[in-house]
Amino acid sequence: LYEVDARLRPSGAAGMLVTTADAFADYQQNEAWTWEHQALVRARVVYGDPELQARFDAIRRDILTTPREGEKLQTEVREMREKMRAHLGNKHHDRFDIKADAGGITDIEFITQYLVLRYASDKPKLTRWSDNVRILELLAQNDIMDEAEARALTHAYTTLRDALHHLALQEQPGNVAPEAFSQEREQVSASWQKWLMA
C-alpha cells in the first residue's frame, strides 16, 4: 500500500520502530528537528483504532500550531532543501528531475510545509489536511497566499505529479528534457523566491 522508510522515525535508526503516543508527543515537542515537523504536515493515519487516530491528530495539531520565529524557520527549511539538493541532486544534468530539481515537486512541498508551520499558530485551520492541493486551497482561503498563486502552484503540482506517475507506470525514470514544464517550473521558482528567500 505505502512504501515506508523506517529510518525516518523519532531518533532515526537508533529509535524504536513503534512508540507510544505519549513518547511520540514528547519527542515532537522536545527533540524533533524542523524537518520532522515538516514531515508532520503531510502525516496522516491511514488505518487503525479511532482513539489512536484522534490522539495522533491532536498531537499533530498541537505541534503544527506551535508558534515559531519566522526568519529562523525560513532559514531551517531553506537549508534542509539545499542539503537535499546537494545530497540527492539530479545525476542527469542534461535532464529535469520532476521531483528533486529546483522548480519541481519537492520545492512545492517545502513551500506548503513552511507556510503551514509559519502560520498555523494564528490559523489552526491550516492543519486540517495533509495533502498539498487542499493545503494550497487553505492558504488562499486564509489570506496567506493570493488565490492566483495558489491556483498556479496547484496546477504546477498536479501537472508534475501526474507526469511523474505516468513515467512510473511505464517504469521510466522521473526525469524529462530540460525544457519540459518550463512554465510550471518558473511559477514554482518564483514562489520559492518569494516565500523562502525573501
PDB file of C-alpha atoms in Angstrom:
ATOM      1  CA  LEU A   1       0.000   0.000   0.000  1.00  0.00           C
ATOM      2  CA  TYR A   2       2.652   2.561   1.078  1.00  0.00           C
ATOM      3  CA  GLU A   3       6.414   2.493   0.897  1.00  0.00           C
ATOM      4  CA  VAL A   4       7.834   3.207   4.358  1.00  0.00           C
ATOM      5  CA  ASP A   5      11.361   4.354   5.152  1.00  0.00           C
ATOM      6  CA  ALA A   6      11.868   3.052   8.700  1.00  0.00           C
ATOM      7  CA  ARG A   7      14.905   5.327   9.140  1.00  0.00           C
ATOM      8  CA  LEU A   8      12.548   8.312   9.197  1.00  0.00           C
ATOM      9  CA  ARG A   9      11.241   7.819  12.711  1.00  0.00           C
ATOM     10  CA  PRO A  10      11.857   9.524  16.063  1.00  0.00           C
ATOM     11  CA  SER A  11      15.570   9.220  16.889  1.00  0.00           C
ATOM     12  CA  GLY A  12      16.254   7.744  13.443  1.00  0.00           C
ATOM     13  CA  ALA A  13      17.750   4.262  13.164  1.00  0.00           C
ATOM     14  CA  ALA A  14      18.516   4.338  16.912  1.00  0.00           C
ATOM     15  CA  GLY A  15      14.840   4.843  17.809  1.00  0.00           C
ATOM     16  CA  MET A  16      12.121   2.320  18.461  1.00  0.00           C
ATOM     17  CA  LEU A  17      10.218   1.161  15.399  1.00  0.00           C
ATOM     18  CA  VAL A  18       6.965   1.502  17.359  1.00  0.00           C
ATOM     19  CA  THR A  19       6.377   4.005  20.142  1.00  0.00           C
ATOM     20  CA  THR A  20       3.588   5.098  22.458  1.00  0.00           C
ATOM     21  CA  ALA A  21       1.519   8.174  21.695  1.00  0.00           C
ATOM     22  CA  ASP A  22       2.912   9.896  24.798  1.00  0.00           C
ATOM     23  CA  ALA A  23       6.517   9.168  23.782  1.00  0.00           C
ATOM     24  CA  PHE A  24       5.766  10.402  20.258  1.00  0.00           C
ATOM     25  CA  ALA A  25       4.257  13.627  21.619  1.00  0.00           C
ATOM     26  CA  ASP A  26       7.221  14.175  23.940  1.00  0.00           C
ATOM     27  CA  TYR A  27       9.682  13.624  21.105  1.00  0.00           C
ATOM     28  CA  GLN A  28       7.829  16.013  18.797  1.00  0.00           C
ATOM     29  CA  GLN A  29       7.629  18.708  21.489  1.00  0.00           C
ATOM     30  CA  ASN A  30      11.163  18.440  22.840  1.00  0.00           C
ATOM     31  CA  GLU A  31      13.545  16.786  20.396  1.00  0.00           C
ATOM     32  CA  ALA A  32      12.246  16.836  16.822  1.00  0.00           C
ATOM     33  CA  TRP A  33      14.047  18.806  14.146  1.00  0.00           C
ATOM     34  CA  THR A  34      12.242  21.253  11.886  1.00  0.00           C
ATOM     35  CA  TRP A  35      12.329  18.764   9.005  1.00  0.00           C
ATOM     36  CA  GLU A  36      10.458  16.283  11.214  1.00  0.00           C
ATOM     37  CA  HIS A  37       7.757  18.888  11.773  1.00  0.00           C
ATOM     38  CA  GLN A  38       7.700  19.441   8.013  1.00  0.00           C
ATOM     39  CA  ALA A  39       7.009  15.720   7.617  1.00  0.00           C
ATOM     40  CA  LEU A  40       4.232  16.008  10.196  1.00  0.00           C
ATOM     41  CA  VAL A  41       2.458  18.490   7.900  1.00  0.00           C
ATOM     42  CA  ARG A  42       1.974  15.594   5.455  1.00  0.00           C
ATOM     43  CA  ALA A  43       1.379  12.884   8.079  1.00  0.00           C
ATOM     44  CA  ARG A  44      -1.967  11.177   8.461  1.00  0.00           C
ATOM     45  CA  VAL A  45      -3.422   7.960   9.818  1.00  0.00           C
ATOM     46  CA  VAL A  46      -4.410   5.583   7.036  1.00  0.00           C
ATOM     47  CA  TYR A  47      -5.942   2.824   9.157  1.00  0.00           C
ATOM     48  CA  GLY A  48      -6.372   1.861  12.768  1.00  0.00           C
ATOM     49  CA  ASP A  49      -8.062   2.413  16.070  1.00  0.00           C
ATOM     50  CA  PRO A  50     -10.220   5.580  16.086  1.00  0.00           C
ATOM     51  CA  GLU A  51      -8.980   6.557  19.566  1.00  0.00           C
ATOM     52  CA  LEU A  52      -5.369   6.303  18.464  1.00  0.00           C
ATOM     53  CA  GLN A  53      -6.189   8.291  15.329  1.00  0.00           C
ATOM     54  CA  ALA A  54      -7.799  11.037  17.422  1.00  0.00           C
ATOM     55  CA  ARG A  55      -4.752  11.117  19.719  1.00  0.00           C
ATOM     56  CA  PHE A  56      -2.359  11.329  16.761  1.00  0.00           C
ATOM     57  CA  ASP A  57      -4.434  14.091  15.154  1.00  0.00           C
ATOM     58  CA  ALA A  58      -4.357  16.067  18.423  1.00  0.00           C
ATOM     59  CA  ILE A  59      -0.568  15.694  18.742  1.00  0.00           C
ATOM     60  CA  ARG A  60      -0.109  16.690  15.103  1.00  0.00           C
ATOM     61  CA  ARG A  61      -2.347  19.754  15.515  1.00  0.00           C
ATOM     62  CA  ASP A  62      -0.571  20.816  18.733  1.00  0.00           C
ATOM     63  CA  ILE A  63       2.865  20.580  17.121  1.00  0.00           C
ATOM     64  CA  LEU A  64       1.865  22.293  13.881  1.00  0.00           C
ATOM     65  CA  THR A  65       0.176  25.174  15.717  1.00  0.00           C
ATOM     66  CA  THR A  66       3.196  25.862  17.926  1.00  0.00           C
ATOM     67  CA  PRO A  67       4.305  29.491  17.393  1.00  0.00           C
ATOM     68  CA  ARG A  68       7.613  29.731  15.531  1.00  0.00           C
ATOM     69  CA  GLU A  69      10.065  32.507  14.791  1.00  0.00           C
ATOM     70  CA  GLY A  70       9.522  33.155  11.084  1.00  0.00           C
ATOM     71  CA  GLU A  71      13.042  34.022   9.982  1.00  0.00           C
ATOM     72  CA  LYS A  72      14.609  31.071  11.822  1.00  0.00           C
ATOM     73  CA  LEU A  73      12.019  28.694  10.383  1.00  0.00           C
ATOM     74  CA  GLN A  74      12.573  30.068   6.884  1.00  0.00           C
ATOM     75  CA  THR A  75      16.330  29.531   7.197  1.00  0.00           C
ATOM     76  CA  GLU A  76      15.962  25.978   8.539  1.00  0.00           C
ATOM     77  CA  VAL A  77      13.527  24.933   5.803  1.00  0.00           C
ATOM     78  CA  ARG A  78      15.650  26.519   3.064  1.00  0.00           C
ATOM     79  CA  GLU A  79      18.865  24.944   4.398  1.00  0.00           C
ATOM     80  CA  MET A  80      17.244  21.498   4.577  1.00  0.00           C
ATOM     81  CA  ARG A  81      16.167  21.831   0.951  1.00  0.00           C
ATOM     82  CA  GLU A  82      19.683  22.901  -0.038  1.00  0.00           C
ATOM     83  CA  LYS A  83      21.108  19.837   1.752  1.00  0.00           C
ATOM     84  CA  MET A  84      18.670  17.609  -0.121  1.00  0.00           C
ATOM     85  CA  ARG A  85      19.683  19.156  -3.435  1.00  0.00           C
ATOM     86  CA  ALA A  86      23.367  18.622  -2.640  1.00  0.00           C
ATOM     87  CA  HIS A  87      22.829  15.044  -1.458  1.00  0.00           C
ATOM     88  CA  LEU A  88      20.083  13.858  -3.799  1.00  0.00           C
ATOM     89  CA  GLY A  89      20.684  16.220  -6.685  1.00  0.00           C
ATOM     90  CA  ASN A  90      19.960  15.180 -10.228  1.00  0.00           C
ATOM     91  CA  LYS A  91      22.687  12.942 -11.613  1.00  0.00           C
ATOM     92  CA  HIS A  92      21.439  13.690 -15.146  1.00  0.00           C
ATOM     93  CA  HIS A  93      22.484  17.308 -15.632  1.00  0.00           C
ATOM     94  CA  ASP A  94      21.002  17.330 -19.124  1.00  0.00           C
ATOM     95  CA  ARG A  95      17.556  16.349 -17.768  1.00  0.00           C
ATOM     96  CA  PHE A  96      14.973  17.828 -15.371  1.00  0.00           C
ATOM     97  CA  ASP A  97      14.206  15.613 -12.351  1.00  0.00           C
ATOM     98  CA  ILE A  98      10.488  16.224 -11.819  1.00  0.00           C
ATOM     99  CA  LYS A  99      10.609  15.553  -8.099  1.00  0.00           C
ATOM    100  CA  ALA A 100      14.047  16.650  -6.912  1.00  0.00           C
ATOM    101  CA  ASP A 101      15.259  19.514  -9.102  1.00  0.00           C
ATOM    102  CA  ALA A 102      14.668  23.209  -8.451  1.00  0.00           C
ATOM    103  CA  GLY A 103      11.164  24.125  -9.584  1.00  0.00           C
ATOM    104  CA  GLY A 104       9.911  20.586  -9.052  1.00  0.00           C
ATOM    105  CA  ILE A 105       7.536  18.766  -6.738  1.00  0.00           C
ATOM    106  CA  THR A 106       9.752  18.877  -3.649  1.00  0.00           C
ATOM    107  CA  ASP A 107      10.003  22.669  -3.829  1.00  0.00           C
ATOM    108  CA  ILE A 108       6.198  22.911  -3.827  1.00  0.00           C
ATOM    109  CA  GLU A 109       6.030  20.551  -0.849  1.00  0.00           C
ATOM    110  CA  PHE A 110       8.595  22.608   1.070  1.00  0.00           C
ATOM    111  CA  ILE A 111       6.709  25.850   0.329  1.00  0.00           C
ATOM    112  CA  THR A 112       3.436  24.428   1.675  1.00  0.00           C
ATOM    113  CA  GLN A 113       5.151  22.886   4.700  1.00  0.00           C
ATOM    114  CA  TYR A 114       6.918  26.143   5.528  1.00  0.00           C
ATOM    115  CA  LEU A 115       3.703  28.147   5.284  1.00  0.00           C
ATOM    116  CA  VAL A 116       1.745  25.727   7.493  1.00  0.00           C
ATOM    117  CA  LEU A 117       4.486  25.742  10.139  1.00  0.00           C
ATOM    118  CA  ARG A 118       4.823  29.533   9.899  1.00  0.00           C
ATOM    119  CA  TYR A 119       1.135  30.485  10.073  1.00  0.00           C
ATOM    120  CA  ALA A 120      -0.806  27.631  11.734  1.00  0.00           C
ATOM    121  CA  SER A 121      -0.357  29.150  15.200  1.00  0.00           C
ATOM    122  CA  ASP A 122      -2.601  32.023  14.055  1.00  0.00           C
ATOM    123  CA  LYS A 123      -4.656  29.984  11.568  1.00  0.00           C
ATOM    124  CA  PRO A 124      -5.114  26.465  13.023  1.00  0.00           C
ATOM    125  CA  LYS A 125      -7.403  25.543  10.113  1.00  0.00           C
ATOM    126  CA  LEU A 126      -4.220  25.132   8.073  1.00  0.00           C
ATOM    127  CA  THR A 127      -3.628  21.813   9.862  1.00  0.00           C
ATOM    128  CA  ARG A 128      -6.881  20.235   8.678  1.00  0.00           C
ATOM    129  CA  TRP A 129      -5.486  18.492   5.587  1.00  0.00           C
ATOM    130  CA  SER A 130      -2.206  16.762   4.837  1.00  0.00           C
ATOM    131  CA  ASP A 131      -2.222  16.927   1.033  1.00  0.00           C
ATOM    132  CA  ASN A 132      -0.660  19.770  -0.922  1.00  0.00           C
ATOM    133  CA  VAL A 133      -3.681  20.596  -3.079  1.00  0.00           C
ATOM    134  CA  ARG A 134      -6.010  21.218  -0.137  1.00  0.00           C
ATOM    135  CA  ILE A 135      -3.254  22.952   1.841  1.00  0.00           C
ATOM    136  CA  LEU A 136      -2.808  25.390  -1.054  1.00  0.00           C
ATOM    137  CA  GLU A 137      -6.589  25.990  -1.051  1.00  0.00           C
ATOM    138  CA  LEU A 138      -6.463  26.685   2.696  1.00  0.00           C
ATOM    139  CA  LEU A 139      -3.532  29.086   2.266  1.00  0.00           C
ATOM    140  CA  ALA A 140      -5.621  31.115  -0.189  1.00  0.00           C
ATOM    141  CA  GLN A 141      -8.808  30.902   1.909  1.00  0.00           C
ATOM    142  CA  ASN A 142      -6.883  32.151   4.951  1.00  0.00           C
ATOM    143  CA  ASP A 143      -5.308  35.103   3.080  1.00  0.00           C
ATOM    144  CA  ILE A 144      -1.744  33.852   3.385  1.00  0.00           C
ATOM    145  CA  MET A 145      -1.191  33.246  -0.319  1.00  0.00           C
ATOM    146  CA  ASP A 146      -3.120  35.036  -3.015  1.00  0.00           C
ATOM    147  CA  GLU A 147      -5.597  32.903  -4.905  1.00  0.00           C
ATOM    148  CA  ALA A 148      -3.856  33.201  -8.280  1.00  0.00           C
ATOM    149  CA  GLU A 149      -0.555  31.963  -6.840  1.00  0.00           C
ATOM    150  CA  ALA A 150      -2.282  29.090  -5.019  1.00  0.00           C
ATOM    151  CA  ARG A 151      -4.046  28.063  -8.239  1.00  0.00           C
ATOM    152  CA  ALA A 152      -0.799  28.279 -10.228  1.00  0.00           C
ATOM    153  CA  LEU A 153       1.088  26.169  -7.673  1.00  0.00           C
ATOM    154  CA  THR A 154      -1.765  23.649  -7.586  1.00  0.00           C
ATOM    155  CA  HIS A 155      -1.638  23.442 -11.385  1.00  0.00           C
ATOM    156  CA  ALA A 156       2.147  23.006 -11.313  1.00  0.00           C
ATOM    157  CA  TYR A 157       1.934  20.365  -8.580  1.00  0.00           C
ATOM    158  CA  THR A 158      -0.779  18.276 -10.245  1.00  0.00           C
ATOM    159  CA  THR A 159       0.857  18.576 -13.676  1.00  0.00           C
ATOM    160  CA  LEU A 160       4.265  17.493 -12.372  1.00  0.00           C
ATOM    161  CA  ARG A 161       2.812  14.763 -10.145  1.00  0.00           C
ATOM    162  CA  ASP A 162       0.717  13.347 -12.996  1.00  0.00           C
ATOM    163  CA  ALA A 163       3.764  13.297 -15.291  1.00  0.00           C
ATOM    164  CA  LEU A 164       5.824  11.551 -12.610  1.00  0.00           C
ATOM    165  CA  HIS A 165       3.092   8.941 -12.064  1.00  0.00           C
ATOM    166  CA  HIS A 166       2.803   8.381 -15.811  1.00  0.00           C
ATOM    167  CA  LEU A 167       6.555   7.772 -16.082  1.00  0.00           C
ATOM    168  CA  ALA A 168       6.483   5.432 -13.060  1.00  0.00           C
ATOM    169  CA  LEU A 169       3.683   3.364 -14.609  1.00  0.00           C
ATOM    170  CA  GLN A 170       5.871   2.965 -17.687  1.00  0.00           C
ATOM    171  CA  GLU A 171       8.801   2.012 -15.430  1.00  0.00           C
ATOM    172  CA  GLN A 172      10.701   5.073 -16.655  1.00  0.00           C
ATOM    173  CA  PRO A 173      12.930   7.363 -14.566  1.00  0.00           C
ATOM    174  CA  GLY A 174      11.377  10.569 -13.261  1.00  0.00           C
ATOM    175  CA  ASN A 175      13.390  12.935 -15.414  1.00  0.00           C
ATOM    176  CA  VAL A 176      12.492  14.688 -18.648  1.00  0.00           C
ATOM    177  CA  ALA A 177      14.001  17.006 -21.249  1.00  0.00           C
ATOM    178  CA  PRO A 178      15.459  20.163 -19.662  1.00  0.00           C
ATOM    179  CA  GLU A 179      12.946  22.456 -21.370  1.00  0.00           C
ATOM    180  CA  ALA A 180       9.908  20.455 -20.180  1.00  0.00           C
ATOM    181  CA  PHE A 181       7.412  22.106 -17.842  1.00  0.00           C
ATOM    182  CA  SER A 182       9.146  25.493 -18.133  1.00  0.00           C
ATOM    183  CA  GLN A 183       6.010  27.476 -17.202  1.00  0.00           C
ATOM    184  CA  GLU A 184       5.334  25.355 -14.117  1.00  0.00           C
ATOM    185  CA  ARG A 185       8.974  25.488 -13.059  1.00  0.00           C
ATOM    186  CA  GLU A 186       9.038  29.283 -13.409  1.00  0.00           C
ATOM    187  CA  GLN A 187       5.987  29.587 -11.146  1.00  0.00           C
ATOM    188  CA  VAL A 188       7.442  27.253  -8.537  1.00  0.00           C
ATOM    189  CA  SER A 189      10.791  29.073  -8.603  1.00  0.00           C
ATOM    190  CA  ALA A 190       9.074  32.464  -8.253  1.00  0.00           C
ATOM    191  CA  SER A 191       7.094  31.213  -5.259  1.00  0.00           C
ATOM    192  CA  TRP A 192      10.254  29.698  -3.755  1.00  0.00           C
ATOM    193  CA  GLN A 193      11.995  33.076  -4.052  1.00  0.00           C
ATOM    194  CA  LYS A 194       9.014  34.887  -2.552  1.00  0.00           C
ATOM    195  CA  TRP A 195       8.488  32.647   0.478  1.00  0.00           C
ATOM    196  CA  LEU A 196      11.863  31.112   1.285  1.00  0.00           C
ATOM    197  CA  MET A 197      14.476  33.549   0.006  1.00  0.00           C
ATOM    198  CA  ALA A 198      12.956  36.915   0.978  1.00  0.00           C
TER     199      ALA A 198
END
